[in-house]
Coordinates of C-alpha atoms in Angstrom, one line a residue:
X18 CA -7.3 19.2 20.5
X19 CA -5.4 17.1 18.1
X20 CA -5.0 20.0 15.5
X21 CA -2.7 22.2 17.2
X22 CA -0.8 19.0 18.7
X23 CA -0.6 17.6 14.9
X24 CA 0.5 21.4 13.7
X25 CA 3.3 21.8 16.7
X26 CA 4.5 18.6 15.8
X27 CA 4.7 19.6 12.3
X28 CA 6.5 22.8 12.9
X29 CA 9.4 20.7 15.3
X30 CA 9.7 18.3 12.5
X31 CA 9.9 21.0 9.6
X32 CA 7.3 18.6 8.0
X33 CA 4.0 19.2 6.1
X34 CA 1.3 18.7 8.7
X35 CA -0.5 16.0 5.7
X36 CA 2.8 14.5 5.6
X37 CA 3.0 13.7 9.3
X38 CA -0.2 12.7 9.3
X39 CA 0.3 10.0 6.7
X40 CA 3.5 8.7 8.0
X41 CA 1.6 8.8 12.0
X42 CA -1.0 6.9 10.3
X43 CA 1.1 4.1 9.2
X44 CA 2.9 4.1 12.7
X45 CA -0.4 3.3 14.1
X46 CA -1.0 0.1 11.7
X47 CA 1.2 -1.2 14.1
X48 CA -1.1 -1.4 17.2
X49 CA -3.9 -1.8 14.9
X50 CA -2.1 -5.3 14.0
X51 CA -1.5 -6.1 17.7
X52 CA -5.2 -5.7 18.8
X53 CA -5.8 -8.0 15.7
X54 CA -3.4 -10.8 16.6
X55 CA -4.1 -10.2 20.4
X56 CA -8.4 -10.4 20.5
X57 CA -9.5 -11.2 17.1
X58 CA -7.9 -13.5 15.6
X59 CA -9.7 -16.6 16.7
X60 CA -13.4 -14.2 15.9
X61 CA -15.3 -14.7 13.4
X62 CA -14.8 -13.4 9.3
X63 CA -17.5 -11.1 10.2
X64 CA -16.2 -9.4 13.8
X65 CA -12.4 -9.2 11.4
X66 CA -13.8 -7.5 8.4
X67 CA -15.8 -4.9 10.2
X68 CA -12.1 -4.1 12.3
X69 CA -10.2 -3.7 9.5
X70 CA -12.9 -1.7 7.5
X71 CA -13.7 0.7 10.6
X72 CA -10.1 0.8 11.7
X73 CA -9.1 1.8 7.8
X74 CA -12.0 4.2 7.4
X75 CA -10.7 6.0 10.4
X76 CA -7.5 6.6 9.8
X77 CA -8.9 7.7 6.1
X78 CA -10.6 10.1 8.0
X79 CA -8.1 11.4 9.8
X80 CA -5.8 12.2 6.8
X81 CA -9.0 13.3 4.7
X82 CA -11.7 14.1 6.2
X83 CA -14.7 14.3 4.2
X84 CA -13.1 13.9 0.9
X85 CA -13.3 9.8 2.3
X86 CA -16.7 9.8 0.6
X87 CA -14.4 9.1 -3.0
X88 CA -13.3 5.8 -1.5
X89 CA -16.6 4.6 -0.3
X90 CA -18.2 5.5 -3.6
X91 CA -15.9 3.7 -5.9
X92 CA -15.7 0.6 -3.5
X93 CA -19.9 0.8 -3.5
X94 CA -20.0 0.8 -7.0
X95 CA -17.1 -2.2 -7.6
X96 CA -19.3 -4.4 -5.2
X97 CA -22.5 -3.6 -7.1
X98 CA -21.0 -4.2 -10.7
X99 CA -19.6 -8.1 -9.4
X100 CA -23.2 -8.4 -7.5
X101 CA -25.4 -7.0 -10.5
X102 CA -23.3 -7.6 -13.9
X103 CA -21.8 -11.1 -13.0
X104 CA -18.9 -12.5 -14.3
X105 CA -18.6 -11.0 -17.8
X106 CA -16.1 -9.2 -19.4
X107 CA -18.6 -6.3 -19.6
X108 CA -18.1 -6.0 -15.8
X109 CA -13.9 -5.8 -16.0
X110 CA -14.2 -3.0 -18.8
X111 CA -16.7 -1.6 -16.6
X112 CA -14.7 -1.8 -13.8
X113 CA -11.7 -0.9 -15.9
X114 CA -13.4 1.9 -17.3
X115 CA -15.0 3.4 -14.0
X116 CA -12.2 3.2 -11.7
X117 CA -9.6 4.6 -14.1
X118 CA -11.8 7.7 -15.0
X119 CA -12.8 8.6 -11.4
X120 CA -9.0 8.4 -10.3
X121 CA -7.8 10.7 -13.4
X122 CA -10.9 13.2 -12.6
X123 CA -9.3 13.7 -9.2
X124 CA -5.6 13.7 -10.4
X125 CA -7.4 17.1 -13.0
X126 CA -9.6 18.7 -10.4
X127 CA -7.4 18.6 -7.2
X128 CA -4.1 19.3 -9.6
X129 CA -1.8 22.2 -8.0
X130 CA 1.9 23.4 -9.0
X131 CA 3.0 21.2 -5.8
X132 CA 3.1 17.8 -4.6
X133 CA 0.6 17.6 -2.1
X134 CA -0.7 14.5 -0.1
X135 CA -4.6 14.2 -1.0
X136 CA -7.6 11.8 -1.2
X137 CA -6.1 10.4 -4.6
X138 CA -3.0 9.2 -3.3
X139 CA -4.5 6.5 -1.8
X140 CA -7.2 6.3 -4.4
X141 CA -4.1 5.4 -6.7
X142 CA -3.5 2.4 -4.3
X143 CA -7.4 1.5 -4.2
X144 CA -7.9 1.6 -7.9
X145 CA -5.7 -0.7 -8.9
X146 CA -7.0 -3.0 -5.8
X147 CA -10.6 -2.9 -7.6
X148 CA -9.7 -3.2 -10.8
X149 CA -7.5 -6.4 -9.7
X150 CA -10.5 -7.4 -7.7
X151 CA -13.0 -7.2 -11.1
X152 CA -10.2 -9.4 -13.1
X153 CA -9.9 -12.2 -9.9
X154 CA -13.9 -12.4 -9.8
X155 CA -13.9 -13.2 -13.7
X156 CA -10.9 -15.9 -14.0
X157 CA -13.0 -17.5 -10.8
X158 CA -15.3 -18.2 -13.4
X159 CA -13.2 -19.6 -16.0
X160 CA -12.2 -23.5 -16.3
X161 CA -8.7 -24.0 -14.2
X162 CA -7.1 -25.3 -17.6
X163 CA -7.5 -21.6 -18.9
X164 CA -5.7 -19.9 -15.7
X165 CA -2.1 -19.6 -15.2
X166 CA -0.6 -20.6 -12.1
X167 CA -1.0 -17.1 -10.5
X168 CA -4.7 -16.8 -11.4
X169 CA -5.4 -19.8 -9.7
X170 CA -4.6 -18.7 -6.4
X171 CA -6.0 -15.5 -6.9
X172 CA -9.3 -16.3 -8.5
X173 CA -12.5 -16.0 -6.8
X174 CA -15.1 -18.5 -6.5
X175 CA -17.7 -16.6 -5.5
X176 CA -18.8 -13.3 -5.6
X177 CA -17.8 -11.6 -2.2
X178 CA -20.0 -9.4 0.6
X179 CA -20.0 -5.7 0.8
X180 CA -18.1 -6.2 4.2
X181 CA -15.5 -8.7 3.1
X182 CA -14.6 -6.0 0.2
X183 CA -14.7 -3.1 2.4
X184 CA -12.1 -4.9 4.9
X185 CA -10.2 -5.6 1.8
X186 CA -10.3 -2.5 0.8
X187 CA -9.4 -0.4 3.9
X188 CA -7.0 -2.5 5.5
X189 CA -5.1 -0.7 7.5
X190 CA -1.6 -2.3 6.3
X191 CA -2.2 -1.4 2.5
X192 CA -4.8 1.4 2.4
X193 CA -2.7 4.4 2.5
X194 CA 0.5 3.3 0.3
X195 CA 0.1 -0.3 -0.8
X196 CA 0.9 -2.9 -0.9
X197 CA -0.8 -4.1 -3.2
X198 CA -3.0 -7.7 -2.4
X199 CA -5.3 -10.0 -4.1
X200 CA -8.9 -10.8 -2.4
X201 CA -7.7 -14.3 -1.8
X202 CA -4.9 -13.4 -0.1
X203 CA -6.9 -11.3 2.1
X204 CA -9.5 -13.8 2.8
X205 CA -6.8 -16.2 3.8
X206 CA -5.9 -13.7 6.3
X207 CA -9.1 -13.4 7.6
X208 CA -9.3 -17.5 7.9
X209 CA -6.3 -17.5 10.1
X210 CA -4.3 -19.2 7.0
X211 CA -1.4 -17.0 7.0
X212 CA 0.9 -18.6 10.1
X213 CA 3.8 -20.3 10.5
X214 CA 2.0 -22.3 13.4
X215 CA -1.3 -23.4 11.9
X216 CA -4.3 -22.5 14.9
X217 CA -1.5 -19.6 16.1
X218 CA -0.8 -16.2 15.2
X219 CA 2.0 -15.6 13.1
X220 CA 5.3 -15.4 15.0
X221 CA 5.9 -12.5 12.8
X222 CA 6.8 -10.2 15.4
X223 CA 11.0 -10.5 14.6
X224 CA 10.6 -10.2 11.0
X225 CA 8.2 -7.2 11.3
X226 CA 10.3 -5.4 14.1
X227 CA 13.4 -5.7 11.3
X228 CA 11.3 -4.2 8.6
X229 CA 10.2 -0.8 10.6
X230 CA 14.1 -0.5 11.7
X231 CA 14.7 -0.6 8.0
X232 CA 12.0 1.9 7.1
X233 CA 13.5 3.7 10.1
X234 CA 16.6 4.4 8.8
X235 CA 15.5 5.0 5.3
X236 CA 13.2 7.9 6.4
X237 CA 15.9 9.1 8.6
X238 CA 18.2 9.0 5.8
X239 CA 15.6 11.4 4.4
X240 CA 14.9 13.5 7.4
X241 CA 19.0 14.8 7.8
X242 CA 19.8 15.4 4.1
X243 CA 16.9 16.6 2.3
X244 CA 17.2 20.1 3.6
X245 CA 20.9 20.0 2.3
X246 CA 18.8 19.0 -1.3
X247 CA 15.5 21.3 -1.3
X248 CA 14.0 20.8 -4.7
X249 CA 14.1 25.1 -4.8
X250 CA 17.2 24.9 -5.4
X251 CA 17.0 23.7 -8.7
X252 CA 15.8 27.3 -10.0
X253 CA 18.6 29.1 -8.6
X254 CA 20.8 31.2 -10.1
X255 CA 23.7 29.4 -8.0
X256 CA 22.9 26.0 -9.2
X257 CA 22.3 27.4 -12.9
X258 CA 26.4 29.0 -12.4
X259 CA 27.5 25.5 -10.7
X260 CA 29.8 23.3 -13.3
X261 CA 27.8 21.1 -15.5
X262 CA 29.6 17.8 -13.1
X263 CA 28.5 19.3 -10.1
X264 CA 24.9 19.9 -11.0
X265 CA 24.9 16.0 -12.6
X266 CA 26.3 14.7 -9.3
X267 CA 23.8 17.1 -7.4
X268 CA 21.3 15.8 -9.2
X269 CA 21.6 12.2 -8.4
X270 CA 22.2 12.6 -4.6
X271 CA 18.8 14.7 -4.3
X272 CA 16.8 12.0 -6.5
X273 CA 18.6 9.2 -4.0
X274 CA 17.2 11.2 -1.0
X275 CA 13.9 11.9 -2.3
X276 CA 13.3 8.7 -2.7
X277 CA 13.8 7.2 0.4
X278 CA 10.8 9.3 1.2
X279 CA 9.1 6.6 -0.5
X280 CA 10.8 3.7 0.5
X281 CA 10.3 4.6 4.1
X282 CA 6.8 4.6 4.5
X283 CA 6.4 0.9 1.6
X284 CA 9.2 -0.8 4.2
X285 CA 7.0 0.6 7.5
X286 CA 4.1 -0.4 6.2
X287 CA 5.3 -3.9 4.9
X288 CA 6.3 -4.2 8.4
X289 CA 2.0 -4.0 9.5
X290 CA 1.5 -6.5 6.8
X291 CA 4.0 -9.0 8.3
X292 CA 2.7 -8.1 11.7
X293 CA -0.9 -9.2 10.9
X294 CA 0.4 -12.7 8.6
X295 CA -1.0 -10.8 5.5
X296 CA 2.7 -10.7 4.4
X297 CA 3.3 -14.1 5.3
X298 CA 4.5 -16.4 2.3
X299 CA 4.9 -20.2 2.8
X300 CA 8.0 -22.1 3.2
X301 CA 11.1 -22.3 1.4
X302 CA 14.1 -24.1 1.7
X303 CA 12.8 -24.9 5.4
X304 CA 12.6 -21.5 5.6
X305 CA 9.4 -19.4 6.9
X306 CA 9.1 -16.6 4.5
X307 CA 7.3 -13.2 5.1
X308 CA 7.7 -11.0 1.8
X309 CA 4.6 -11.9 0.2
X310 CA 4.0 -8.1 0.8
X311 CA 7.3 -6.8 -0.2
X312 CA 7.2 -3.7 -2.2
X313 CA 11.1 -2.8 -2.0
X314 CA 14.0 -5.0 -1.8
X315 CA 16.3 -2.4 -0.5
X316 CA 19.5 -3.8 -0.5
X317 CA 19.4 -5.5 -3.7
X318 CA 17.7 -2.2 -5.3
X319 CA 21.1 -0.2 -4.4
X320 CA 23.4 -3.0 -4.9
X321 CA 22.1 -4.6 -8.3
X322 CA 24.6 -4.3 -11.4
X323 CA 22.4 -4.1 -13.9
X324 CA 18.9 -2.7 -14.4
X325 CA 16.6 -5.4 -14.7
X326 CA 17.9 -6.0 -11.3
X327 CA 16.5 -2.8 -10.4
X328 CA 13.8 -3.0 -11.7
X329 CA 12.6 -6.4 -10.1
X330 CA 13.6 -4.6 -6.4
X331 CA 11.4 -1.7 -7.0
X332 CA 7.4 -1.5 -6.6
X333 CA 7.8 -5.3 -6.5
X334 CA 3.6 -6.0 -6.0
X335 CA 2.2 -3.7 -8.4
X336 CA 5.1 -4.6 -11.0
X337 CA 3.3 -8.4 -10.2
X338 CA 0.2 -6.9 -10.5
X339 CA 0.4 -5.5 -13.6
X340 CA 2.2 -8.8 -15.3
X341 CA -0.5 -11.2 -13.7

């Protein structure tokens, strides 16, 4: 029943049917977050973890069907390396090592002459997640005089459940295409930490709303002019006789539009994180803040002079991830 709905609503939308998928599936973090804030958030770690795992899994399944079974496996064999090798640095390289591999085996063996929207795309996301997760459950071991600043709030002090790191894992804000989160983080979540009204759920509702509207536009942006810009059109003989300004300029107005394509679904699905608290950030200047899950600064991405600027906007949490 939902096959031919999915490929008819492909066909209107002149979309990939694995495309619409994805970007329906990140729509749907959206209730997902409601039914958390609405019945679970005063339930136990235990009734929250096994939501956000089955609710994840699900919509893994939906976009991948079998091929979910990559996910579980690497996730299985993170928990068992914390649980069996302990807190050595034989368990990051292992981790390192393991993770890594698996995800470049599937980048070679599913490889075709087109970009298409497969099991590794959010095995990309994942890896990094367990990889971070191996580091965090090592520095948790370490004396706090030998972490940074960052490392202490993200260190673990214990070695965590197979549940807690499958909720972790497939939660349905960061699953699919990041954000990218530390454990602690997570479990905060789970603890009911992340509010502005301590006992409450989050009133997170405004700055969430203004987050999809921005994604919104950004994937309508997308939607109107990237037929205009078909990457075809690159291997024409038309563009080939086009002036060498023209094709410079033509250029840089397709790679703008392609990559709100991008920025679209990381602002939408910044927008469940808020939703559930996970992107909730403490206070400054009085102020509440809610981009502890901000992967794009959008405004200050197209207006910043100068490229560090740029670069500090753009992919903001694994940028973070890879300095911590």
């Amino acid at each position: 029943m939902a096959a031919p709905l999915l490929a008819n609503l492909s066909e209107s939308l002149g979309s990939p049917e694995p495309a619409v998928r994805l970007m329906l599936s990140i729509l749907i973090g959206y209730p997902c977050a409601l039914v958390y804030r609405k019945y679970l958030f005063y339930q136990t770690a235990t009734v929250i973890n096994l939501f956000h795992a089955i609710s994840g899994l699900a919509l893994a399944a939906f976009n991948f069907g079998p091929q979910i079974y990559h996910s579980a496996v690497c996730v299985l064999v993170q928990f068992l390396m914390m649980r069996l090798m302990g807190r050595t640095i034989t368990t990051v390289l292992s981790s390192f090592t393991f993770q890594m591999v698996y995800l470049l085996a599937g980048y070679y063996y599913t490889a075709t002459e087109e970009y298409d929207i497969k099991w590794t795309m959010p095995h990309c996301v994942l890896t990094l997640k367990l990889v971070g997760l191996s580091f965090d459950y090592y520095d948790g071991g370490k004396e706090p005089s030998q972490l940074s600043a960052e490392q202490k709030t993200a260190a673990l002090p214990s070695v965590p459940s197979l549940l807690e790191v499958c909720g972790f894992s497939y939660f349905y804000g960061g699953f699919l295409v990041g954000p990218q989160f530390t454990l602690r983080s997570y479990q905060k979540l789970v603890a009911g930490e992340l509010t502005d009204s301590p006992g409450k759920p989050p009133n997170s509702v405004t700055p969430a709303m203004k987050r999809f509207a921005l994604g919104f536009v950004c994937l309508a942006v997308y939607t109107i002019f990237s037929p205009y810009y078909p990457d075809s059109y690159f291997l024409t003989d038309e563009y080939e006789a086009q002036p060498f300004w023209y094709r410079c300029v033509f250029v840089l107005i397709w790679a703008k539009v392609i990559l709100y394509k991008y920025v679209s679904c990381w602002v939408i699905a910044e927008g469940v994180c808020i939703l559930s608290g996970l992107g909730y950030n403490g206070v400054v200047d009085g102020e509440h803040r809610w981009d502890a899950c901000a992967n794009m600064k959008v405004w200050v991405f197209e207006t910043a002079p100068l490229f560090g600027g740029t670069i500090s906007s753009f992919n903001i949490n694994t940028n973070a991830w890879v300095a911590r």
